[in-house]
Amino acid sequence: MRFKYSRYIIFLIVLLVSVFFILSIIFPLPSEKPYSTVLYDRNGNFLKAFLANDGIWRLKTSPEEIPEHYKNLIINKEDRFFYYHFGVNPFSIVRALMQNIISGKRVSGASTITMQVARMLEPKKRTIWSKLIEVFRAIQLEVKYSKDEILQLYLSMIPLGGNVEGLKSGAMIYYQTPIDRLNIAQLFDLIVIPNDPNDLRPDKYPERLNQERWKRAKPFFKKGILTKADSIVFAETPSAVNRKAPPQLAPHFCYRVKSMLKYGDNYKTTLDLNIQSVAEQFLSNHLRTWKLLGVKNGALIVIENKSMNVVAYVGSENFDDSLAFGQVDAVQAIRSPGSTLKPFLYAFQMDNGVLTPKTRLLDVPYDFEGYTVENYDGTYSGYVFADEALRKSLNVPMIYLLKEAGLRSFCEFLCRLGFNSLQYQFDKLGLSMIIGGCGVTLEELATAYATFPNGGMYAKPRFLLDQTGINRSRVFSEDAAFMITEILTGVERPDMPNNFIAASNLPVIAFKTGTSYGRRDAWCFGYTAEYTVGVWIGNVTNKGNPNLVGSKSAAPLLVDILNSISRSRQKYILKIPDGVGIRDVCVESGKLPGPYCKHTIEDYYSILYTTSDICDVEKEYLVSPDKSVHYCGSCLGNHNYKSLIYKNYPKELLNYWRKIGKKFSVAPPHNPLCERVFGDEGPKIISPTNGMTYIMFSNEQNIVFQASSGVDVRVHYWYLNNNYLGKFKVGQKIFKSLETGEYTVSCMDDKGRLSKVVFKVNRL
Ligand SMILES: [Zn+2]
Ligand SMILES: [Zn+2]
């Protein structure tokens, strides 16, 4: 008999459980309501909250955010056995039913916190039938969620009047404070309001709420859960409040982050409110003077190099100033970069091996795409060192350089540096893009500049703290990053003369300014070892202003910010990489000195990338005694001659010098009676063979260098790994004993034409 009885029980339980699960499949839990997105800075300071997708202030409130005694009070008031029941409390249901039957009123009370959550997820009229559904939903909730998760749903969804839901929203909107700063009376008000959210709104009916507060608190005072001290707070705290929209800090940053998020939740961002305030303050102070001159807007971004965290982001001076278009986020605006792309062209060409700081670049009037490129100040310097051209931000050398680099491949290089805006402009871009004829954003530029202090490794900027690992990719070499940083730290600073920086206690800053065509934008990008900053000053309306100049309008602000936030005082930004060497180059070309080069200068170069071209400016000529013609090997014959050295400058430079009346001497023309036609081919190196590995079995074995040339050539100049070996007759054999290793041997004829081969030696 007992056996049968228990079998029925088991059967009943199995039946109930099966029915529950079948019903759960047919009637799954309604989905959770969307939360508000709430953003915090990296130290947990509140930045901004957004309405949830359904238009409600519903800030996610986790139980652990609530002080323990507040939590106990809430559970005591709503559902004493919350942690012990399975969603419903059978005893209180029976009790409530009895009371309802006796009094004949509508069904009320007996709701556990879980059942209240069920009702908030799926609001229904209060009938017995809906109560049954609530019971079913409550059990579903208990099966799916932990107690703390259910409590979180409850705390986040309790209705507090109007479009305010949840304790955190209430604390913020009614009291402008975080939950843990609420006093006991304010908290109690918040848990009383849900009893009748429309009639107990503290911003509308504070008296009613106050009455309700005391009425509901009575039993708690009696039981001693609320103390005498609490009653004083109750008496001193009015129920009336000022409803206010949540405050917003770094609003443009917050909108930028929000646009990347899929779900409403609480997020810790990378922003540092301290640095943000410094940046905002500096921008505001800085703009004060510029506004008087008609320059109204500014924006800036600060990126921490190591982590690529965006630590400050100011899209406009004042978000709420609609007259100055404060809502426009100038960090994201596509604008002309002026000269600020130039350092990237340097990086590109340095890795192509054709540029070092002392490379000579042409700076002469240059006609292209229908107009003459001019430098900023309208002058030309003829022939400049690359480092000087970048520091002075000359335009013409950059056009030549970009032409040499190839527009298309340089643009592809920029895309690898994150300039996504350029992808849509590819077809429209010309060589002028390097002096501002294109559109990019402040964020793109600042991110790309951060690649320099990161030694050529690019990574996207980060906006959220818990984003997993950084994806870094090498876009240019550490060697180029170092050499460009050396150049840009030599730009004259607005805060003091350069020679004082080393002695001062200020951080070393590398920076580049830019001014767009028509003086619409003033830019400055710069970095210390720790931070990269990008600054834009101009008018959102795109109105030009004669006072806008990058070096005056933007650079001082950038230097102020970097001086203020950089803590490191190391006297360098990047250490000299192993791949960078120092060599002497000819001042005339920036290339390795040839046999007739007189003046050399020290220069950095990339051991791996920089080509070992030899200077071909200074050349030896066999000149007639009256210096009217020069002879080559085939027309020299029995003529008397003098051997003289002349400089062979590029034609463009000579034309320019002629135009400005500069005096210079060139070699006399080649003997007009000569029948020899010069080809372009240099000496033919007969030995060693290009690409060959020479196996050496004994110490006596040597490598032979030998080259042939046309009859007009008299001598060959030989170089081994850029070391000058000497001047030899054409066809003469040179013997060299070489150790195991890789070698480059170059041979130049007396016309300056060069050939080279690469080979290996392997000594056994
Ligand atoms: Zn030279
Ligand atoms: Zn000749």
GROMACS .gro file of N, CA, C and O in nm, residues 339 342 362-366 371-384 389 392-399 435 519 656:
model
  132
  339SER      N    1   4.928   6.953  -4.444
  339SER     CA    2   5.058   6.887  -4.461
  339SER      C    3   5.077   6.765  -4.373
  339SER      O    4   5.185   6.709  -4.368
  342LYS      N    5   5.248   6.417  -4.466
  342LYS     CA    6   5.385   6.411  -4.518
  342LYS      C    7   5.476   6.310  -4.446
  342LYS      O    8   5.551   6.238  -4.512
  362LEU      N    9   6.455   6.805  -5.445
  362LEU     CA   10   6.439   6.925  -5.526
  362LEU      C   11   6.331   7.014  -5.468
  362LEU      O   12   6.224   6.967  -5.431
  363ASP      N   13   6.360   7.142  -5.461
  363ASP     CA   14   6.258   7.238  -5.418
  363ASP      C   15   6.259   7.355  -5.515
  363ASP      O   16   6.313   7.461  -5.487
  364VAL      N   17   6.202   7.330  -5.632
  364VAL     CA   18   6.199   7.431  -5.739
  364VAL      C   19   6.056   7.438  -5.791
  364VAL      O   20   5.978   7.345  -5.770
  365PRO      N   21   6.018   7.548  -5.859
  365PRO     CA   22   5.881   7.557  -5.911
  365PRO      C   23   5.850   7.435  -5.997
  365PRO      O   24   5.932   7.392  -6.076
  366TYR      N   25   5.733   7.380  -5.977
  366TYR     CA   26   5.700   7.256  -6.045
  366TYR      C   27   5.558   7.264  -6.096
  366TYR      O   28   5.465   7.290  -6.019
  371TYR      N   29   4.864   7.347  -6.244
  371TYR     CA   30   4.907   7.467  -6.172
  371TYR      C   31   5.045   7.447  -6.112
  371TYR      O   32   5.099   7.337  -6.111
  372THR      N   33   5.104   7.557  -6.068
  372THR     CA   34   5.238   7.551  -6.013
  372THR      C   35   5.232   7.529  -5.862
  372THR      O   36   5.165   7.604  -5.792
  373VAL      N   37   5.298   7.424  -5.818
  373VAL     CA   38   5.300   7.399  -5.674
  373VAL      C   39   5.388   7.502  -5.607
  373VAL      O   40   5.499   7.529  -5.653
  374GLU      N   41   5.337   7.560  -5.502
  374GLU     CA   42   5.415   7.658  -5.429
  374GLU      C   43   5.435   7.612  -5.287
  374GLU      O   44   5.354   7.538  -5.232
  375ASN      N   45   5.541   7.660  -5.227
  375ASN     CA   46   5.556   7.638  -5.084
  375ASN      C   47   5.469   7.738  -5.011
  375ASN      O   48   5.420   7.835  -5.068
  376TYR      N   49   5.451   7.711  -4.885
  376TYR     CA   50   5.365   7.791  -4.801
  376TYR      C   51   5.398   7.941  -4.809
  376TYR      O   52   5.311   8.025  -4.822
  377ASP      N   53   5.529   7.973  -4.806
  377ASP     CA   54   5.566   8.115  -4.805
  377ASP      C   55   5.600   8.166  -4.945
  377ASP      O   56   5.648   8.278  -4.961
  378GLY      N   57   5.575   8.084  -5.049
  378GLY     CA   58   5.595   8.130  -5.185
  378GLY      C   59   5.739   8.129  -5.233
  378GLY      O   60   5.768   8.170  -5.344
  379THR      N   61   5.833   8.084  -5.149
  379THR     CA   62   5.973   8.081  -5.191
  379THR      C   63   6.016   7.936  -5.218
  379THR      O   64   5.947   7.842  -5.181
  380TYR      N   65   6.132   7.922  -5.282
  380TYR     CA   66   6.188   7.790  -5.307
  380TYR      C   67   6.332   7.790  -5.259
  380TYR      O   68   6.400   7.892  -5.265
  381SER      N   69   6.377   7.676  -5.213
  381SER     CA   70   6.516   7.674  -5.167
  381SER      C   71   6.607   7.599  -5.263
  381SER      O   72   6.724   7.584  -5.236
  382GLY      N   73   6.553   7.551  -5.373
  382GLY     CA   74   6.636   7.485  -5.473
  382GLY      C   75   6.660   7.339  -5.442
  382GLY      O   76   6.598   7.251  -5.499
  383TYR      N   77   6.747   7.317  -5.344
  383TYR     CA   78   6.791   7.182  -5.315
  383TYR      C   79   6.793   7.170  -5.164
  383TYR      O   80   6.865   7.245  -5.098
  384VAL      N   81   6.711   7.083  -5.105
  384VAL     CA   82   6.705   7.076  -4.957
  384VAL      C   83   6.730   6.936  -4.907
  384VAL      O   84   6.705   6.837  -4.975
  389ALA      N   85   6.320   6.968  -4.525
  389ALA     CA   86   6.198   6.983  -4.604
  389ALA      C   87   6.076   6.946  -4.522
  389ALA      O   88   5.970   7.008  -4.532
  392LYS      N   89   6.030   7.213  -4.231
  392LYS     CA   90   5.974   7.338  -4.284
  392LYS      C   91   5.844   7.312  -4.358
  392LYS      O   92   5.780   7.405  -4.405
  393SER      N   93   5.810   7.185  -4.372
  393SER     CA   94   5.687   7.145  -4.441
  393SER      C   95   5.678   7.204  -4.581
  393SER      O   96   5.578   7.262  -4.620
  394LEU      N   97   5.786   7.189  -4.658
  394LEU     CA   98   5.787   7.237  -4.796
  394LEU      C   99   5.694   7.149  -4.880
  394LEU      O  100   5.682   7.029  -4.855
  395ASN      N  101   5.631   7.209  -4.979
  395ASN     CA  102   5.534   7.134  -5.060
  395ASN      C  103   5.597   7.067  -5.181
  395ASN      O  104   5.567   6.952  -5.211
  396VAL      N  105   5.683   7.142  -5.250
  396VAL     CA  106   5.734   7.090  -5.377
  396VAL      C  107   5.809   6.958  -5.361
  396VAL      O  108   5.784   6.862  -5.434
  397PRO      N  109   5.901   6.948  -5.263
  397PRO     CA  110   5.974   6.821  -5.249
  397PRO      C  111   5.880   6.702  -5.227
  397PRO      O  112   5.909   6.591  -5.271
  398MET      N  113   5.766   6.729  -5.163
  398MET     CA  114   5.673   6.620  -5.134
  398MET      C  115   5.605   6.571  -5.261
  398MET      O  116   5.579   6.453  -5.278
  399ILE      N  117   5.577   6.667  -5.351
  399ILE     CA  118   5.515   6.630  -5.478
  399ILE      C  119   5.611   6.541  -5.558
  399ILE      O  120   5.574   6.437  -5.611
  435ILE      N  121   4.971   6.731  -5.012
  435ILE     CA  122   4.972   6.865  -4.950
  435ILE      C  123   4.830   6.907  -4.911
  435ILE      O  124   4.801   7.024  -4.897
  519ARG      N  125   4.307   7.817  -4.568
  519ARG     CA  126   4.314   7.835  -4.422
  519ARG      C  127   4.182   7.801  -4.354
  519ARG      O  128   4.125   7.880  -4.280
  656TYR      N  129   6.617   7.631  -6.260
  656TYR     CA  130   6.571   7.723  -6.156
  656TYR      C  131   6.679   7.824  -6.125
  656TYR      O  132   6.653   7.944  -6.114
   0.00000   0.00000   0.00000
